[in-house]
Structures are given as structure tokens and as C-alpha cells.
Coordinates of C-alpha atoms in Angstrom, one line a residue:
X1 CA -6.3 113.1 42.5
X2 CA -4.3 116.2 43.4
X3 CA -5.7 117.8 46.6
X4 CA -8.1 115.0 47.2
X5 CA -9.0 114.0 50.8
X6 CA -8.2 110.5 49.7
X7 CA -4.6 111.3 48.7
X8 CA -1.9 109.2 50.3
X9 CA -3.9 106.0 50.4
X10 CA -1.8 103.0 49.1
X11 CA -4.5 101.7 46.7
X12 CA -2.3 99.3 44.7
X13 CA -1.0 97.7 48.0
X14 CA -4.6 97.5 49.3
X15 CA -5.8 95.8 46.2
X16 CA -2.8 93.4 46.1
X17 CA -3.3 92.3 49.7
X18 CA -7.0 91.8 49.4
X19 CA -6.7 89.9 46.1
X20 CA -4.0 87.6 47.5
X21 CA -6.4 86.6 50.3
X22 CA -9.3 86.2 48.0
X23 CA -7.2 84.1 45.5
X24 CA -6.1 81.7 48.3
X25 CA -9.7 81.1 49.4
X26 CA -10.9 80.6 45.9
X27 CA -8.1 78.1 45.2
X28 CA -9.0 76.1 48.3
X29 CA -12.8 76.3 47.5
X30 CA -12.5 74.0 44.5
X31 CA -10.1 71.1 45.0
X32 CA -9.2 68.9 42.0
X33 CA -11.4 65.8 42.7
X34 CA -13.7 63.4 40.7
X35 CA -15.1 64.2 38.2
X36 CA -11.8 65.9 37.3
X37 CA -12.9 67.7 34.1
X38 CA -15.6 69.9 35.7
X39 CA -13.4 70.9 38.6
X40 CA -10.6 71.8 36.2
X41 CA -13.0 73.9 34.1
X42 CA -14.3 75.7 37.2
X43 CA -10.8 76.4 38.4
X44 CA -9.5 77.4 35.0
X45 CA -11.9 80.5 34.8
X46 CA -12.1 81.2 38.5
X47 CA -8.3 81.4 39.0
X48 CA -7.6 83.0 35.6
X49 CA -6.5 86.3 37.3
X50 CA -8.1 89.7 37.3
X51 CA -8.1 92.5 39.9
X52 CA -11.0 90.9 41.9
X53 CA -12.8 94.3 41.9
X54 CA -16.2 92.8 42.8
X55 CA -15.1 90.9 46.0
X56 CA -13.0 93.8 47.0
X57 CA -15.9 96.2 46.6
X58 CA -17.9 93.9 49.0
X59 CA -15.1 93.9 51.6
X60 CA -14.4 97.6 51.3
X61 CA -18.1 98.4 51.7
X62 CA -18.3 96.2 54.8
X63 CA -15.2 98.1 56.2
X64 CA -16.8 101.4 55.2
X65 CA -19.5 101.0 57.9
X66 CA -17.2 99.5 60.6
X67 CA -17.5 95.8 59.7
X68 CA -14.5 93.4 59.6
X69 CA -13.1 91.9 56.5
X70 CA -13.5 88.4 57.9
X71 CA -17.3 88.8 58.0
X72 CA -17.5 89.8 54.3
X73 CA -14.9 87.4 52.9
X74 CA -17.3 84.4 52.3
X75 CA -19.8 86.6 50.5
X76 CA -17.1 88.4 48.6
X77 CA -15.6 85.1 47.3
X78 CA -19.1 83.8 46.4
X79 CA -19.6 87.0 44.4
X80 CA -16.5 86.2 42.4
X81 CA -17.8 82.7 41.7
X82 CA -21.1 84.3 40.4
X83 CA -19.2 86.8 38.3
X84 CA -17.0 84.1 36.8
X85 CA -20.0 81.9 36.0
X86 CA -21.6 84.9 34.2
X87 CA -18.4 85.4 32.2
X88 CA -18.2 81.7 31.1
X89 CA -21.7 81.9 29.9
X90 CA -21.3 85.3 28.3
X91 CA -18.4 84.0 26.2
X92 CA -20.3 81.1 24.7
X93 CA -20.9 80.9 21.0
X94 CA -24.7 81.3 21.6
X95 CA -24.1 84.5 23.5
X96 CA -21.1 86.8 22.8
X97 CA -19.0 84.1 21.0
X98 CA -15.7 85.3 22.4
X99 CA -12.3 83.5 22.1
X100 CA -10.3 85.4 24.7
X101 CA -10.9 86.3 28.4
X102 CA -8.2 87.8 30.6
X103 CA -5.7 87.1 27.9
X104 CA -6.4 83.4 27.8
X105 CA -8.7 81.2 25.6
X106 CA -12.2 81.2 26.9
X107 CA -13.5 78.3 28.9
X108 CA -15.5 76.7 26.0
X109 CA -12.4 77.0 23.7
X110 CA -10.4 74.8 26.2
X111 CA -13.0 72.4 27.6
X112 CA -15.8 72.5 25.0
X113 CA -19.2 74.1 25.1
X114 CA -21.0 71.5 27.2
X115 CA -18.4 71.5 29.9
X116 CA -18.3 75.4 29.9
X117 CA -22.1 75.5 30.4
X118 CA -21.9 73.1 33.3
X119 CA -18.8 74.9 34.8
X120 CA -20.8 78.1 34.9
X121 CA -23.8 76.3 36.5
X122 CA -21.6 74.6 39.1
X123 CA -19.9 77.9 40.1
X124 CA -23.3 79.6 40.5
X125 CA -24.6 76.9 42.8
X126 CA -21.3 76.7 44.6
X127 CA -21.5 80.4 45.4
X128 CA -24.7 80.1 47.5
X129 CA -23.5 76.8 49.1
X130 CA -20.3 78.6 50.0
X131 CA -22.2 81.5 51.7
X132 CA -24.4 79.0 53.7
X133 CA -21.4 76.9 54.8
X134 CA -18.8 79.6 55.6
X135 CA -20.6 82.8 56.7
X136 CA -20.8 81.4 60.3
X137 CA -20.3 84.7 62.1
X138 CA -23.0 86.6 60.3
X139 CA -26.5 86.7 61.8
X140 CA -29.2 84.7 59.9
X141 CA -31.3 87.8 59.2
X142 CA -28.4 89.6 57.5
X143 CA -27.6 86.4 55.5
X144 CA -31.2 86.2 54.2
X145 CA -31.0 89.8 53.1
X146 CA -27.7 89.1 51.3
X147 CA -29.0 86.1 49.5
X148 CA -32.1 88.0 48.4
X149 CA -29.9 90.9 47.1
X150 CA -27.5 88.6 45.3
X151 CA -30.2 86.4 43.7
X152 CA -32.2 89.4 42.5
X153 CA -29.1 91.0 41.0
X154 CA -28.3 88.0 38.8
X155 CA -31.8 86.8 37.8
X156 CA -34.5 88.1 35.5
X157 CA -34.7 91.4 37.4
X158 CA -30.9 91.9 37.0
X159 CA -28.1 90.5 35.0
X160 CA -30.3 88.1 32.9
X161 CA -32.6 91.0 32.0
X162 CA -29.7 93.0 30.8
X163 CA -28.2 90.1 28.8
X164 CA -31.5 89.3 27.0
X165 CA -32.0 93.0 26.1
X166 CA -28.4 93.2 24.9
X167 CA -28.9 90.2 22.6
X168 CA -32.2 91.6 21.2
X169 CA -30.5 95.0 20.6
X170 CA -28.0 93.5 18.1
X171 CA -28.4 95.0 14.6
X172 CA -31.0 97.6 15.5
X173 CA -30.9 101.3 16.6
X174 CA -31.0 101.6 20.3
X175 CA -31.9 104.7 22.3
X176 CA -29.7 106.0 25.2
X177 CA -32.5 105.0 27.6
X178 CA -32.5 101.4 26.3
X179 CA -28.7 101.3 26.4
X180 CA -28.7 102.4 30.0
X181 CA -31.3 99.7 30.9
X182 CA -29.1 97.1 29.4
X183 CA -26.0 98.1 31.3
X184 CA -27.6 98.9 34.6
X185 CA -28.9 95.4 34.6
X186 CA -26.1 93.5 32.9
X187 CA -23.2 95.2 34.7
X188 CA -24.3 97.6 37.5
X189 CA -26.8 95.3 39.3
X190 CA -24.0 92.9 40.4
X191 CA -21.8 95.7 41.5
X192 CA -24.7 97.1 43.5
X193 CA -25.1 93.7 45.1
X194 CA -21.4 93.7 46.0
X195 CA -21.6 97.0 48.0
X196 CA -25.1 96.5 49.4
X197 CA -24.1 93.0 50.7
X198 CA -21.0 94.5 52.2
X199 CA -22.9 97.2 54.0
X200 CA -25.6 94.7 55.2
X201 CA -22.9 92.4 56.6
X202 CA -21.1 95.3 58.2
X203 CA -24.2 96.5 60.0
X204 CA -24.9 99.7 58.0
X205 CA -28.4 101.3 57.9
X206 CA -30.8 102.0 55.1
X207 CA -29.2 105.4 54.3
X208 CA -25.8 103.8 54.0
X209 CA -27.3 101.2 51.6
X210 CA -28.9 103.9 49.5
X211 CA -25.6 105.8 49.2
X212 CA -23.5 102.8 48.2
X213 CA -26.2 101.6 45.8
X214 CA -26.1 104.9 43.9
X215 CA -22.3 104.8 44.0
X216 CA -22.3 101.2 42.5
X217 CA -24.8 102.0 39.8
X218 CA -22.6 104.9 38.7
X219 CA -19.4 102.9 38.7
X220 CA -21.3 100.0 36.9
X221 CA -22.3 102.3 34.1
X222 CA -18.8 103.9 34.2
X223 CA -17.3 100.5 33.8
X224 CA -19.4 99.8 30.7
X225 CA -18.8 103.3 29.1
X226 CA -15.0 102.8 29.6
X227 CA -15.2 99.3 28.2
X228 CA -17.0 100.5 25.1
X229 CA -14.4 103.3 24.6
X230 CA -11.5 100.8 25.0
X231 CA -13.2 98.4 22.6
X232 CA -12.7 100.9 19.8
X233 CA -9.4 102.5 20.9
X234 CA -7.3 99.5 22.0
X235 CA -5.9 96.3 20.5
X236 CA -6.9 92.7 21.5
X237 CA -3.3 92.3 23.0
X238 CA -3.8 95.4 25.1
X239 CA -7.2 94.4 26.3
X240 CA -6.6 90.7 26.9
X241 CA -9.9 90.0 25.0
X242 CA -11.1 90.5 21.4
X243 CA -11.1 94.1 20.5
X244 CA -13.7 95.6 18.1
X245 CA -16.1 92.8 18.7
X246 CA -19.1 95.1 19.4
X247 CA -18.5 96.9 16.1
X248 CA -18.4 93.6 14.1
X249 CA -21.6 92.3 15.8
X250 CA -23.3 95.7 15.3
X251 CA -24.0 96.0 19.0
X252 CA -25.2 99.3 20.7
X253 CA -22.4 101.0 22.6
X254 CA -22.0 104.3 24.2
X255 CA -19.5 105.7 21.5
X256 CA -22.0 104.5 18.9
X257 CA -25.0 106.1 20.5
X258 CA -23.4 109.3 21.9
X259 CA -20.1 109.7 20.0
X260 CA -16.7 109.0 21.6
X261 CA -16.2 112.6 23.0
X262 CA -19.7 112.6 24.7
X263 CA -19.0 109.1 26.0
X264 CA -15.8 110.3 27.6
X265 CA -17.7 113.3 29.2
X266 CA -20.4 110.9 30.5
X267 CA -17.7 108.7 32.1
X268 CA -16.3 111.8 33.9
X269 CA -19.8 112.7 35.1
X270 CA -20.5 109.2 36.4
X271 CA -17.2 109.1 38.3
X272 CA -17.9 112.4 40.0
X273 CA -21.4 111.4 40.9
X274 CA -20.1 108.1 42.4
X275 CA -17.5 109.9 44.5
X276 CA -20.1 112.4 45.8
X277 CA -22.0 109.5 47.5
X278 CA -18.9 108.8 49.7
X279 CA -18.9 112.3 51.3
X280 CA -20.9 111.4 54.3
X281 CA -18.6 108.5 55.3
X282 CA -15.4 108.5 57.3
X283 CA -12.7 109.6 54.8
X284 CA -10.2 106.9 55.7
X285 CA -12.8 104.1 55.4
X286 CA -14.1 105.5 52.1
X287 CA -10.7 105.7 50.5
X288 CA -10.7 102.2 48.8
X289 CA -14.1 102.9 47.2
X290 CA -12.9 106.3 46.0
X291 CA -9.8 104.8 44.4
X292 CA -11.8 101.9 42.9
X293 CA -14.0 104.5 41.1
X294 CA -10.9 106.3 39.9
X295 CA -9.3 103.0 38.8
X296 CA -12.4 102.0 36.8
X297 CA -12.5 105.4 35.1
X298 CA -8.9 105.3 34.1
X299 CA -8.3 101.6 33.4
X300 CA -6.6 100.7 30.1
X301 CA -7.8 97.1 29.7

């Protein structure tokens, strides 16, 4: 980041402050009440840690166009509920069959498969309830656009489309175009929703939305490329999840399709393209998004 216009921004402090606020709201959003088991299961995965990249992307994008954090916070927290629901379901034996998530046993390993399915369902429905009940200072027209963006990102045009294509790709040769379709939908679409919703809430225009959408698509693919590289270069202890799983299940990955060196070059290209989208925005307001791209490109777990 030497010589960058974003140098001097206290990224780690920014992330820690935002994550602390988000964690407090998420903790309050699901009290331990009857029936206890489902609320325990929801809380177990929702409060399991993590950097809170998705909700912070939403808040940072709202601030990018002059909006206030308080306007974006209900939507940001709802996005984390949606993301957590997708992780619980993704880890199930019928899907990726994973034992570890964020360094802890996956939800179904602790609470059983039936409860894990229900916990994911409950978090998904709670997310939209939370927006409806808490985004009181956002105009109805903006909220409708947010709900449309979010629901599109996680349904059969978004995350679900990527997931089904990912399942169907197991054990067969996949082209680079097919692999990109999988990860644009499975990973990038929700990240796009994070930033687009933030800009909508903050009052940005269509040009702002297009810029951040391209930015998020790039960092979404970047996240997956880096994830695939880490899967073959790091241990389970380092990752906090099962390493080498894609290799064992014969899944298509960027290192497998492109080779590890080309995958690293592609990651570099994606980060540069993402950062280029921020050039038209105020430098100080764009700093968190720049650093988030850099963090995703250089993460070690």
C-alpha cells in the first residue's frame, strides 16, 4: 500500500469498532427464550466470531455516498443473519458436509441436522423481519429496493443458483466460464447486495450503484480465488475449517482449473479492478472499501 492515497487509514481500528457495534446488536436480536434449543442454535452460529466483512461492507458503502451508519445498521445486521443462515446450510452433510466453521464444530455437529436446518431457516426469516421492524429512518421506497436486491441475491438468481451448480460440478471437468458463474452467484451476489443496499440507503445514484456493484463482484470472485488457494496451501488449524476438502470431493477450484500461479495472478487482477471502481469517490470515504479489498486479497484464513 506504499504511496497509496488510502495510506494512513486505521483499518484494523475501523473494523474492530464496527464489528463491536454489530456484535452487540446481533446479540440483542436473539434472546434466549422458549423454545430454547432453536434460539441457542441460531445464536451459536451467528455469534461465532468472524470479521463481519459483509455488514461492514454495507455500512462502508452507505458512508461512501454520505449516508450515516445508523441508517445502514439494521440492513447490515440482517445481511449477517442471511450470511450465517447460508453457512449453516452449506455445512450440512447433504451439501458440503463440513465439521468445522470459524474454528468451531459446525451447527449440525452440535445441535443435530434437523435443528441446524431450522436454525438456518429461522435466521433467514428473522433477517427480513429485522429490516421491517428496525429500519425506521429509511424511506419506504429505499427499503423496497433493498428487500428486492437482497432477496434476488440469495434466491434462484443468486446464491442458490451458484450452490446448485457447485453441487452439480462435483466430479466433472468444469470450464473457467462455468466456475466463474458458480462463484459470481454463490459468493459475489451477496457481496454485491451488501454494497448496493448500503448505497441505496445512503442516497447514492445509479452510477454509484454500478461502480460498487462491479467492485463487489470483483472482491467476491477475489474472495473465492483466495479461498481456493488457501485450501491447498494451509492447514485446518490455520484456516479454522477443514483444509483440502475441495480436493477430496473433486470440486472445481481456481487452482485446479487455472493452476496455482495463474490463480494468484487472477487474484491480483481482481483486486486492482475492484480498487479502480473507487477512483470517482471521495478518498477518505472510499478508504474502508479499498482496505477491505486489500484485506480479502491478503487474508491467511
